[in-house]
Amino acid sequence: MPEASAVVASSESGRKVTLGTQVYAALSQRLVGGELAPGEKISLRHIAETLGTSVMPVREAVSRLVADGALEVSPNKAVAVPVMTREAFCELTTVRVAIEGFAAEQAAYNHKNSDMAGIAAHDAAFRRECEAAIPDRVAALKANRNFHFALYAAADLPTLMPIITGLWLKIGPVLNLDLRLSSQRLAIGGAEAQHARAIAAVRARDGKEARAAIKQDIETTAGLIAATGRLAR
Amino acid sequence: MPEASAVVASSESGRKVTLGTQVYAALSQRLVGGELAPGEKISLRHIAETLGTSVMPVREAVSRLVADGALEVSPNKAVAVPVMTREAFCELTTVRVAIEGFAAEQAAYNHKNSDMAGIAAHDAAFRRECEAAIPDRVAALKANRNFHFALYAAADLPTLMPIITGLWLKIGPVLNLDLRLSSQRLAIGGAEAQHARAIAAVRARDGKEARAAIKQDIETTAGLIAATGRLAR
DNA sequence: TCAGCGTAAGTGTGATCACAGACCGCGGCA
DNA sequence: TGCCGCGGTCTGTGATCACACTTACGCTGA
């Protein structure tokens, strides 16, 4: 590796995490952060060069992402970010409501009181961005993501977290694509209200209410995106 | 490759599916089929030799399985089938009830009438094995698995299938471990009744009832395994 | 006979090389 | 001027080599 890469190569850290895992994390972050647009083609060698590694770790990371459905390999052997059809988007939303709703419900039952601070902090950051005069939309989406994952983590079901992460890996690109294209409005309708409702429900250990809040949060946001008519087919 | 392997090397088939995917399929089958016991160590080179390939495809398959939680890499760099604690088993059962129950419920709503034939056929095969004088337990478990997956596939939610497959990849080893060790009894208590109940509910498009049947099916089977006290910790 | 150390084999991980196939563009021909 | 064909480049995939590290066996010493 001639010159060190800024993305991987947190070279100071211990040699416990493999390069392939680091590449996977880097690609995941770009995917869920919307830096990779749907339909965009990916080249193993180009990514390897960008990240300052060889093709090997990139291959491992990409194969995992393909297995997760976060990337797609065309019959012509080209790796690309999948373009989501409206149908697939609706189906994904259905599954998200079921699984993330369940996670929220379990969080209401199983959370420790010490979990609430972090959840509330992320919600506060999200609310701050939403109510700002000139909202930083990237920061808002990041705070939103942090809020959701902190909430789900409070359910204390380790099996569930990678599953939900895989779901977000798929919606990340279309979410941020919408964000990028509709730069005039904040594509978050009443999310703050649902977040507050969810937090109150979790605090009260009311699982059904927490599930309902998350369900509405997901569905309204998904509805806004579907309404743009920007999805394929 | 000096001599052809019987496991991979379906050499007649087209060059559409990569070797890594074939190895992944082979390992998954061994895992869910219980040929790999919990705690058993595996070696990349040994598997490659067994399957008649190089380490490369095996590495890709194993990295995916590790990402899925179906395999585990110890801090000493050794890859092994995870030994499941009772706590983890209970948590996994909880998640399974939620997700597979949801899938059954959706199957009740969304299934096409043509789906029922396959589901009923697998159930019949399972019932046949259960009621046989000398039941073939491996065949019974396979029929059980086919029944569940055919049912879930009828939900027509493509996103859900890999998730459920990942769940079964984790329980496969402990399920078959129990099967192997308690060779005297058939560790399936009333599963046939729950299956019949589920089929009737799906036919009647009664989602709640279908979910309840699958929930009870999963929980009673899990309870039998947990009762053996064979789980770690 | 037993303890302890050193070497050798085996491990996963990463890099490099080799190869078949696809895609793009330039050049020649009608 | 338009169209067909061919060559070079780039793609992913698989094999082989190299390396740091762990483990375990066997030999040597007391």
CSV table of N, CA and C in Angstrom, one decimal, chain A residues 64-181:
chain,number,residue,atom,x,y,z
A,64,ARG,N,-20.5,-10.1,0.9
A,64,ARG,CA,-21.4,-10.1,2.0
A,64,ARG,C,-22.5,-9.1,1.7
A,65,LEU,N,-22.2,-8.0,1.1
A,65,LEU,CA,-23.3,-7.0,0.8
A,65,LEU,C,-24.2,-7.5,-0.2
A,66,VAL,N,-23.7,-8.3,-1.2
A,66,VAL,CA,-24.5,-8.9,-2.2
A,66,VAL,C,-25.5,-9.9,-1.5
A,67,ALA,N,-24.9,-10.7,-0.6
A,67,ALA,CA,-25.7,-11.7,0.1
A,67,ALA,C,-26.8,-11.0,0.9
A,68,ASP,N,-26.5,-9.8,1.4
A,68,ASP,CA,-27.5,-9.1,2.2
A,68,ASP,C,-28.5,-8.4,1.3
A,69,GLY,N,-28.3,-8.4,0.0
A,69,GLY,CA,-29.2,-7.7,-0.9
A,69,GLY,C,-28.9,-6.2,-1.0
A,70,ALA,N,-27.9,-5.7,-0.3
A,70,ALA,CA,-27.5,-4.3,-0.4
A,70,ALA,C,-26.8,-3.9,-1.7
A,71,LEU,N,-26.2,-4.9,-2.3
A,71,LEU,CA,-25.6,-4.7,-3.6
A,71,LEU,C,-26.2,-5.8,-4.5
A,72,GLU,N,-25.9,-5.7,-5.8
A,72,GLU,CA,-26.5,-6.6,-6.8
A,72,GLU,C,-25.5,-6.8,-7.8
A,73,VAL,N,-25.4,-8.1,-8.3
A,73,VAL,CA,-24.5,-8.4,-9.4
A,73,VAL,C,-25.3,-8.7,-10.6
A,74,SER,N,-25.2,-7.9,-11.6
A,74,SER,CA,-25.9,-8.1,-12.8
A,74,SER,C,-25.5,-9.4,-13.5
A,75,PRO,N,-26.3,-9.9,-14.4
A,75,PRO,CA,-25.9,-11.1,-15.2
A,75,PRO,C,-24.6,-10.8,-16.0
A,76,ASN,N,-24.4,-9.5,-16.3
A,76,ASN,CA,-23.1,-9.1,-17.0
A,76,ASN,C,-22.0,-9.0,-16.1
A,77,LYS,N,-22.1,-9.5,-14.9
A,77,LYS,CA,-21.0,-9.5,-13.9
A,77,LYS,C,-20.6,-8.2,-13.4
A,78,ALA,N,-21.5,-7.3,-13.5
A,78,ALA,CA,-21.2,-5.9,-12.9
A,78,ALA,C,-21.9,-5.7,-11.6
A,79,VAL,N,-21.2,-5.2,-10.6
A,79,VAL,CA,-21.7,-5.0,-9.3
A,79,VAL,C,-22.3,-3.6,-9.2
A,80,ALA,N,-23.5,-3.4,-8.7
A,80,ALA,CA,-24.1,-2.1,-8.7
A,80,ALA,C,-25.1,-2.0,-7.5
A,81,VAL,N,-25.4,-0.8,-7.1
A,81,VAL,CA,-26.4,-0.6,-6.1
A,81,VAL,C,-27.8,-0.8,-6.7
A,82,PRO,N,-28.6,-1.7,-6.1
A,82,PRO,CA,-29.9,-2.0,-6.8
A,82,PRO,C,-30.8,-0.8,-6.9
A,83,VAL,N,-31.5,-0.7,-8.0
A,83,VAL,CA,-32.6,0.3,-8.1
A,83,VAL,C,-33.9,-0.4,-7.6
A,84,MET,N,-34.5,0.3,-6.7
A,84,MET,CA,-35.7,-0.3,-6.1
A,84,MET,C,-36.9,0.0,-6.8
A,85,THR,N,-37.7,-1.0,-7.1
A,85,THR,CA,-39.1,-0.7,-7.6
A,85,THR,C,-40.0,-0.3,-6.5
A,86,ARG,N,-41.1,0.4,-6.9
A,86,ARG,CA,-42.1,0.8,-6.0
A,86,ARG,C,-42.6,-0.4,-5.2
A,87,GLU,N,-42.8,-1.5,-5.9
A,87,GLU,CA,-43.3,-2.7,-5.3
A,87,GLU,C,-42.4,-3.2,-4.2
A,88,ALA,N,-41.1,-3.3,-4.6
A,88,ALA,CA,-40.1,-3.8,-3.6
A,88,ALA,C,-40.0,-2.8,-2.4
A,89,PHE,N,-40.2,-1.6,-2.7
A,89,PHE,CA,-40.1,-0.6,-1.6
A,89,PHE,C,-41.3,-0.8,-0.6
A,90,CYS,N,-42.5,-1.0,-1.2
A,90,CYS,CA,-43.6,-1.3,-0.3
A,90,CYS,C,-43.5,-2.5,0.5
A,91,GLU,N,-43.0,-3.6,-0.2
A,91,GLU,CA,-42.8,-4.8,0.5
A,91,GLU,C,-41.8,-4.7,1.7
A,92,LEU,N,-40.7,-3.9,1.4
A,92,LEU,CA,-39.7,-3.7,2.4
A,92,LEU,C,-40.3,-2.9,3.5
A,93,THR,N,-41.1,-1.9,3.2
A,93,THR,CA,-41.7,-1.2,4.3
A,93,THR,C,-42.6,-2.1,5.2
A,94,THR,N,-43.3,-3.0,4.5
A,94,THR,CA,-44.2,-3.9,5.3
A,94,THR,C,-43.3,-4.7,6.3
A,95,VAL,N,-42.2,-5.2,5.8
A,95,VAL,CA,-41.3,-6.0,6.7
A,95,VAL,C,-40.7,-5.2,7.8
A,96,ARG,N,-40.3,-3.9,7.4
A,96,ARG,CA,-39.8,-3.0,8.4
A,96,ARG,C,-40.8,-2.8,9.5
A,97,VAL,N,-42.0,-2.5,9.1
A,97,VAL,CA,-43.0,-2.2,10.2
A,97,VAL,C,-43.1,-3.4,11.1
A,98,ALA,N,-43.1,-4.6,10.5
A,98,ALA,CA,-43.3,-5.8,11.4
A,98,ALA,C,-42.1,-5.9,12.3
A,99,ILE,N,-40.9,-5.9,11.8
A,99,ILE,CA,-39.7,-6.3,12.5
A,99,ILE,C,-39.3,-5.1,13.5
A,100,GLU,N,-39.3,-3.9,12.9
A,100,GLU,CA,-38.9,-2.8,13.8
A,100,GLU,C,-40.0,-2.5,14.8
A,101,GLY,N,-41.2,-2.7,14.4
A,101,GLY,CA,-42.3,-2.5,15.4
A,101,GLY,C,-42.1,-3.5,16.5
A,102,PHE,N,-41.8,-4.7,16.2
A,102,PHE,CA,-41.6,-5.7,17.2
A,102,PHE,C,-40.4,-5.3,18.1
A,103,ALA,N,-39.4,-4.8,17.5
A,103,ALA,CA,-38.2,-4.4,18.3
A,103,ALA,C,-38.6,-3.3,19.2
A,104,ALA,N,-39.4,-2.3,18.8
A,104,ALA,CA,-39.8,-1.2,19.6
A,104,ALA,C,-40.7,-1.8,20.8
A,105,GLU,N,-41.5,-2.7,20.5
A,105,GLU,CA,-42.4,-3.3,21.5
A,105,GLU,C,-41.6,-3.9,22.6
A,106,GLN,N,-40.6,-4.7,22.1
A,106,GLN,CA,-39.7,-5.4,23.1
A,106,GLN,C,-38.9,-4.4,23.9
A,107,ALA,N,-38.5,-3.3,23.2
A,107,ALA,CA,-37.7,-2.3,23.9
A,107,ALA,C,-38.5,-1.7,25.1
A,108,ALA,N,-39.8,-1.6,24.8
A,108,ALA,CA,-40.6,-1.0,25.9
A,108,ALA,C,-40.7,-2.0,27.1
A,109,TYR,N,-40.6,-3.3,26.8
A,109,TYR,CA,-40.7,-4.2,27.9
A,109,TYR,C,-39.3,-4.5,28.6
A,110,ASN,N,-38.3,-4.5,27.8
A,110,ASN,CA,-37.0,-5.0,28.3
A,110,ASN,C,-36.0,-3.9,28.6
A,111,HIS,N,-36.3,-2.7,28.2
A,111,HIS,CA,-35.2,-1.7,28.3
A,111,HIS,C,-34.8,-1.4,29.8
A,112,LYS,N,-33.5,-1.1,29.9
A,112,LYS,CA,-33.1,-0.6,31.2
A,112,LYS,C,-33.2,0.9,31.3
A,113,ASN,N,-33.4,1.4,32.4
A,113,ASN,CA,-33.6,2.9,32.5
A,113,ASN,C,-32.4,3.6,32.0
A,114,SER,N,-31.3,3.0,32.1
A,114,SER,CA,-30.1,3.7,31.7
A,114,SER,C,-30.0,3.8,30.2
A,115,ASP,N,-30.9,3.1,29.5
A,115,ASP,CA,-30.9,3.2,28.0
A,115,ASP,C,-31.5,4.5,27.5
A,116,MET,N,-32.4,5.0,28.4
A,116,MET,CA,-33.2,6.1,27.9
A,116,MET,C,-32.4,7.4,27.6
A,117,ALA,N,-31.4,7.6,28.3
A,117,ALA,CA,-30.6,8.8,28.1
A,117,ALA,C,-30.1,8.9,26.7
A,118,GLY,N,-29.5,7.8,26.2
A,118,GLY,CA,-28.9,7.8,24.9
A,118,GLY,C,-30.0,8.0,23.8
A,119,ILE,N,-31.1,7.3,24.0
A,119,ILE,CA,-32.2,7.5,23.1
A,119,ILE,C,-32.7,8.9,23.0
A,120,ALA,N,-32.9,9.5,24.2
A,120,ALA,CA,-33.4,10.8,24.3
A,120,ALA,C,-32.4,11.8,23.7
A,121,ALA,N,-31.2,11.5,23.8
A,121,ALA,CA,-30.1,12.4,23.3
A,121,ALA,C,-30.2,12.5,21.8
A,122,HIS,N,-30.3,11.3,21.2
A,122,HIS,CA,-30.4,11.2,19.7
A,122,HIS,C,-31.7,11.9,19.2
A,123,ASP,N,-32.8,11.7,20.0
A,123,ASP,CA,-34.0,12.3,19.6
A,123,ASP,C,-33.9,13.8,19.7
A,124,ALA,N,-33.2,14.3,20.7
A,124,ALA,CA,-33.0,15.8,20.9
A,124,ALA,C,-32.2,16.3,19.7
A,125,ALA,N,-31.2,15.6,19.3
A,125,ALA,CA,-30.4,16.0,18.2
A,125,ALA,C,-31.2,16.1,16.9
A,126,PHE,N,-32.0,15.1,16.7
A,126,PHE,CA,-32.9,15.1,15.5
A,126,PHE,C,-33.9,16.2,15.5
A,127,ARG,N,-34.5,16.5,16.7
A,127,ARG,CA,-35.5,17.5,16.8
A,127,ARG,C,-34.8,18.9,16.6
A,128,ARG,N,-33.6,19.0,17.1
A,128,ARG,CA,-32.8,20.3,16.9
A,128,ARG,C,-32.6,20.6,15.4
A,129,GLU,N,-32.3,19.5,14.7
A,129,GLU,CA,-32.0,19.7,13.3
A,129,GLU,C,-33.3,20.1,12.5
A,130,CYS,N,-34.4,19.4,12.9
A,130,CYS,CA,-35.7,19.6,12.3
A,130,CYS,C,-36.2,21.0,12.5
A,131,GLU,N,-36.0,21.6,13.7
A,131,GLU,CA,-36.5,22.9,14.0
A,131,GLU,C,-35.6,24.0,13.7
A,132,ALA,N,-34.4,23.7,13.2
A,132,ALA,CA,-33.4,24.7,12.9
A,132,ALA,C,-33.9,25.6,11.7
A,133,ALA,N,-33.4,26.8,11.7
A,133,ALA,CA,-33.7,27.7,10.6
A,133,ALA,C,-33.3,27.1,9.3
A,134,ILE,N,-32.0,26.7,9.2
A,134,ILE,CA,-31.6,26.0,8.0
A,134,ILE,C,-31.1,24.6,8.4
A,135,PRO,N,-32.0,23.6,8.3
A,135,PRO,CA,-31.7,22.3,8.8
A,135,PRO,C,-30.6,21.6,8.0
A,136,ASP,N,-29.7,21.0,8.7
A,136,ASP,CA,-28.7,20.2,8.1
A,136,ASP,C,-29.3,18.8,7.9
A,137,ARG,N,-29.7,18.5,6.7
A,137,ARG,CA,-30.5,17.4,6.4
A,137,ARG,C,-29.7,16.1,6.6
A,138,VAL,N,-28.4,16.1,6.2
A,138,VAL,CA,-27.6,14.9,6.4
A,138,VAL,C,-27.5,14.6,7.9
A,139,ALA,N,-27.3,15.6,8.7
A,139,ALA,CA,-27.2,15.4,10.2
A,139,ALA,C,-28.5,15.0,10.7
A,140,ALA,N,-29.6,15.5,10.2
A,140,ALA,CA,-30.9,15.0,10.6
A,140,ALA,C,-31.2,13.6,10.4
A,141,LEU,N,-30.8,13.1,9.2
A,141,LEU,CA,-31.0,11.7,8.9
A,141,LEU,C,-30.1,10.8,9.7
A,142,LYS,N,-28.9,11.3,10.0
A,142,LYS,CA,-28.0,10.5,10.9
A,142,LYS,C,-28.6,10.4,12.3
A,143,ALA,N,-29.1,11.6,12.8
A,143,ALA,CA,-29.6,11.5,14.1
A,143,ALA,C,-30.9,10.6,14.2
A,144,ASN,N,-31.7,10.7,13.1
A,144,ASN,CA,-32.8,9.8,13.0
A,144,ASN,C,-32.4,8.3,13.1
A,145,ARG,N,-31.3,8.0,12.3
A,145,ARG,CA,-30.8,6.6,12.3
A,145,ARG,C,-30.3,6.2,13.7
A,146,ASN,N,-29.6,7.1,14.3
A,146,ASN,CA,-29.1,6.8,15.7
A,146,ASN,C,-30.2,6.6,16.7
A,147,PHE,N,-31.2,7.4,16.5
A,147,PHE,CA,-32.4,7.3,17.4
A,147,PHE,C,-33.0,5.9,17.3
A,148,HIS,N,-33.3,5.5,16.1
A,148,HIS,CA,-33.9,4.2,15.8
A,148,HIS,C,-33.1,3.1,16.4
A,149,PHE,N,-31.8,3.1,16.0
A,149,PHE,CA,-31.0,2.0,16.4
A,149,PHE,C,-30.8,1.9,18.0
A,150,ALA,N,-30.7,3.1,18.6
A,150,ALA,CA,-30.6,3.1,20.1
A,150,ALA,C,-31.9,2.5,20.7
A,151,LEU,N,-33.0,2.9,20.1
A,151,LEU,CA,-34.2,2.3,20.6
A,151,LEU,C,-34.3,0.8,20.4
A,152,TYR,N,-33.9,0.3,19.2
A,152,TYR,CA,-34.0,-1.1,19.0
A,152,TYR,C,-33.0,-1.9,19.8
A,153,ALA,N,-31.8,-1.3,20.1
A,153,ALA,CA,-30.8,-1.9,20.9
A,153,ALA,C,-31.3,-2.1,22.3
A,154,ALA,N,-32.2,-1.2,22.7
A,154,ALA,CA,-32.7,-1.4,24.1
A,154,ALA,C,-33.6,-2.6,24.3
A,155,ALA,N,-34.0,-3.2,23.2
A,155,ALA,CA,-34.9,-4.4,23.2
A,155,ALA,C,-34.0,-5.6,23.8
A,156,ASP,N,-32.7,-5.4,23.7
A,156,ASP,CA,-31.8,-6.5,24.2
A,156,ASP,C,-32.0,-7.8,23.5
A,157,LEU,N,-32.2,-7.7,22.2
A,157,LEU,CA,-32.3,-9.0,21.4
A,157,LEU,C,-31.2,-8.9,20.3
A,158,PRO,N,-30.0,-9.4,20.6
A,158,PRO,CA,-28.9,-9.3,19.7
A,158,PRO,C,-29.1,-9.9,18.4
A,159,THR,N,-30.0,-10.9,18.3
A,159,THR,CA,-30.2,-11.5,17.0
A,159,THR,C,-30.9,-10.5,16.0
A,160,LEU,N,-31.6,-9.6,16.6
A,160,LEU,CA,-32.5,-8.7,15.8
A,160,LEU,C,-31.6,-7.6,15.1
A,161,MET,N,-30.6,-7.2,15.8
A,161,MET,CA,-29.8,-6.0,15.3
A,161,MET,C,-29.2,-6.2,13.9
A,162,PRO,N,-28.6,-7.2,13.6
A,162,PRO,CA,-28.0,-7.4,12.2
A,162,PRO,C,-29.2,-7.4,11.2
A,163,ILE,N,-30.3,-8.0,11.6
A,163,ILE,CA,-31.4,-8.1,10.7
A,163,ILE,C,-31.9,-6.7,10.3
A,164,ILE,N,-32.1,-5.8,11.3
A,164,ILE,CA,-32.6,-4.5,11.1
A,164,ILE,C,-31.5,-3.7,10.3
A,165,THR,N,-30.2,-3.9,10.7
A,165,THR,CA,-29.2,-3.2,9.9
A,165,THR,C,-29.2,-3.6,8.5
A,166,GLY,N,-29.5,-4.9,8.2
A,166,GLY,CA,-29.6,-5.3,6.8
A,166,GLY,C,-30.8,-4.6,6.1
A,167,LEU,N,-31.9,-4.4,6.8
A,167,LEU,CA,-33.0,-3.7,6.2
A,167,LEU,C,-32.6,-2.2,5.9
A,168,TRP,N,-31.9,-1.6,6.8
A,168,TRP,CA,-31.6,-0.2,6.6
A,168,TRP,C,-30.5,-0.1,5.5
A,169,LEU,N,-29.7,-1.1,5.3
A,169,LEU,CA,-28.8,-1.1,4.2
A,169,LEU,C,-29.5,-1.0,2.9
A,170,LYS,N,-30.7,-1.6,2.8
A,170,LYS,CA,-31.4,-1.5,1.6
A,170,LYS,C,-32.1,-0.2,1.4
A,171,ILE,N,-32.7,0.3,2.4
A,171,ILE,CA,-33.5,1.6,2.2
A,171,ILE,C,-32.5,2.8,2.2
A,172,GLY,N,-31.3,2.7,2.7
A,172,GLY,CA,-30.4,3.8,2.8
A,172,GLY,C,-30.3,4.6,1.5
A,173,PRO,N,-29.9,3.9,0.4
A,173,PRO,CA,-29.8,4.6,-0.8
A,173,PRO,C,-31.0,5.4,-1.3
A,174,VAL,N,-32.2,4.7,-1.3
A,174,VAL,CA,-33.4,5.4,-1.8
A,174,VAL,C,-33.8,6.6,-0.8
A,175,LEU,N,-33.5,6.4,0.5
A,175,LEU,CA,-33.8,7.4,1.4
A,175,LEU,C,-33.0,8.7,1.1
A,176,ASN,N,-31.7,8.4,0.9
A,176,ASN,CA,-30.8,9.6,0.7
A,176,ASN,C,-31.0,10.1,-0.7
A,177,LEU,N,-31.4,9.2,-1.7
A,177,LEU,CA,-31.6,9.7,-3.0
A,177,LEU,C,-32.8,10.7,-3.0
A,178,ASP,N,-33.8,10.4,-2.2
A,178,ASP,CA,-34.9,11.3,-2.1
A,178,ASP,C,-34.5,12.6,-1.4
A,179,LEU,N,-33.6,12.4,-0.4
A,179,LEU,CA,-33.1,13.6,0.3
A,179,LEU,C,-32.4,14.5,-0.7
A,180,ARG,N,-31.6,13.9,-1.5
A,180,ARG,CA,-30.7,14.7,-2.4
A,180,ARG,C,-31.5,15.4,-3.5
A,181,LEU,N,-32.6,14.7,-4.0
A,181,LEU,CA,-33.3,15.3,-5.1
A,181,LEU,C,-34.3,16.3,-4.7
